[in-house]
């Protein structure tokens, strides 16, 4: 497991929290930030996955 995979998963998890908090408080801006963080995290995790595949 590499740094990109770990950071990507963390961003994705934080995005889930922001999305849920935004939904619970009816804060559309927070919810949008959460969704953006989720996408960013997924992309970073995928980059990390590709790096790991290349190493092997």
C-alpha atoms as an extended CHARMM CRD file, in Angstrom:
* protein
*
        56  EXT
         1         1  UNK       CA              0.0000000000        0.0000000000        0.0000000000  PROA      1               0.0000000000
         2         2  UNK       CA              1.3860000000        3.3980000000       -0.9160000000  PROA      2               0.0000000000
         3         3  UNK       CA              0.8600000000        6.9920000000        0.1760000000  PROA      3               0.0000000000
         4         4  UNK       CA             -1.6370000000        7.7970000000       -2.5950000000  PROA      4               0.0000000000
         5         5  UNK       CA             -3.8330000000        4.8590000000       -1.6750000000  PROA      5               0.0000000000
         6         6  UNK       CA             -3.9020000000        5.8370000000        2.0010000000  PROA      6               0.0000000000
         7         7  UNK       CA             -4.4940000000        9.5400000000        1.3800000000  PROA      7               0.0000000000
         8         8  UNK       CA             -7.1290000000        8.7720000000       -1.2470000000  PROA      8               0.0000000000
         9         9  UNK       CA             -9.0780000000        6.5810000000        1.1290000000  PROA      9               0.0000000000
        10        10  UNK       CA             -8.8320000000        9.2370000000        3.8500000000  PROA      10              0.0000000000
        11        11  UNK       CA            -10.1230000000       11.9690000000        1.5090000000  PROA      11              0.0000000000
        12        12  UNK       CA            -12.9310000000        9.7180000000        0.3760000000  PROA      12              0.0000000000
        13        13  UNK       CA            -13.9290000000        9.0050000000        3.9890000000  PROA      13              0.0000000000
        14        14  UNK       CA            -13.7870000000       12.6970000000        4.9040000000  PROA      14              0.0000000000
        15        15  UNK       CA            -15.9180000000       13.4530000000        1.8660000000  PROA      15              0.0000000000
        16        16  UNK       CA            -18.5040000000       10.9590000000        3.0600000000  PROA      16              0.0000000000
        17        17  UNK       CA            -18.6000000000       12.6890000000        6.4430000000  PROA      17              0.0000000000
        18        18  UNK       CA            -18.9600000000       16.1480000000        4.8820000000  PROA      18              0.0000000000
        19        19  UNK       CA            -21.6540000000       14.9040000000        2.5230000000  PROA      19              0.0000000000
        20        20  UNK       CA            -23.6200000000       13.3690000000        5.3750000000  PROA      20              0.0000000000
        21        21  UNK       CA            -23.1930000000       16.4430000000        7.5780000000  PROA      21              0.0000000000
        22        22  UNK       CA            -24.2960000000       18.7140000000        4.7510000000  PROA      22              0.0000000000
        23        23  UNK       CA            -27.3180000000       16.5440000000        4.1290000000  PROA      23              0.0000000000
        24        24  UNK       CA            -28.2430000000       16.4560000000        7.8210000000  PROA      24              0.0000000000
        25        25  UNK       CA            -27.9300000000       20.2310000000        8.2210000000  PROA      25              0.0000000000
        26        26  UNK       CA            -29.3770000000       21.0540000000        4.7830000000  PROA      26              0.0000000000
        27        27  UNK       CA            -26.0910000000       22.7690000000        3.9120000000  PROA      27              0.0000000000
        28        28  UNK       CA            -25.7620000000       22.3310000000        0.1490000000  PROA      28              0.0000000000
        29        29  UNK       CA            -22.2710000000       23.8740000000        0.0150000000  PROA      29              0.0000000000
        30        30  UNK       CA            -20.8980000000       21.4050000000        2.5740000000  PROA      30              0.0000000000
        31        31  UNK       CA            -22.6280000000       18.5570000000        0.7950000000  PROA      31              0.0000000000
        32        32  UNK       CA            -21.0750000000       19.6010000000       -2.5440000000  PROA      32              0.0000000000
        33        33  UNK       CA            -17.6310000000       19.8690000000       -0.9290000000  PROA      33              0.0000000000
        34        34  UNK       CA            -18.1180000000       16.3630000000        0.4320000000  PROA      34              0.0000000000
        35        35  UNK       CA            -18.9970000000       14.9600000000       -2.9680000000  PROA      35              0.0000000000
        36        36  UNK       CA            -15.9770000000       16.7140000000       -4.5080000000  PROA      36              0.0000000000
        37        37  UNK       CA            -13.7040000000       15.2850000000       -1.7950000000  PROA      37              0.0000000000
        38        38  UNK       CA            -15.1010000000       11.8220000000       -2.4550000000  PROA      38              0.0000000000
        39        39  UNK       CA            -14.3010000000       12.0680000000       -6.1570000000  PROA      39              0.0000000000
        40        40  UNK       CA            -10.8410000000       13.4720000000       -5.4640000000  PROA      40              0.0000000000
        41        41  UNK       CA            -10.1760000000       10.6450000000       -3.0220000000  PROA      41              0.0000000000
        42        42  UNK       CA            -11.3180000000        7.9960000000       -5.4770000000  PROA      42              0.0000000000
        43        43  UNK       CA             -9.0540000000        9.4100000000       -8.1720000000  PROA      43              0.0000000000
        44        44  UNK       CA             -6.0510000000        9.5730000000       -5.8440000000  PROA      44              0.0000000000
        45        45  UNK       CA             -6.7110000000        6.0190000000       -4.6250000000  PROA      45              0.0000000000
        46        46  UNK       CA             -6.8980000000        4.8180000000       -8.2180000000  PROA      46              0.0000000000
        47        47  UNK       CA             -3.5820000000        6.5100000000       -9.0020000000  PROA      47              0.0000000000
        48        48  UNK       CA             -2.1030000000        4.6950000000       -6.0270000000  PROA      48              0.0000000000
        49        49  UNK       CA             -3.5610000000        1.3990000000       -7.2230000000  PROA      49              0.0000000000
        50        50  UNK       CA             -1.9950000000        1.8940000000      -10.6400000000  PROA      50              0.0000000000
        51        51  UNK       CA              1.3750000000        2.7080000000       -9.0810000000  PROA      51              0.0000000000
        52        52  UNK       CA              1.1930000000       -0.5130000000       -7.0440000000  PROA      52              0.0000000000
        53        53  UNK       CA              0.2860000000       -2.5310000000      -10.1460000000  PROA      53              0.0000000000
        54        54  UNK       CA              3.2540000000       -1.0820000000      -12.0030000000  PROA      54              0.0000000000
        55        55  UNK       CA              5.6280000000       -1.9720000000       -9.1530000000  PROA      55              0.0000000000
        56        56  UNK       CA              4.5180000000       -5.5930000000       -9.3250000000  PROA      56              0.0000000000
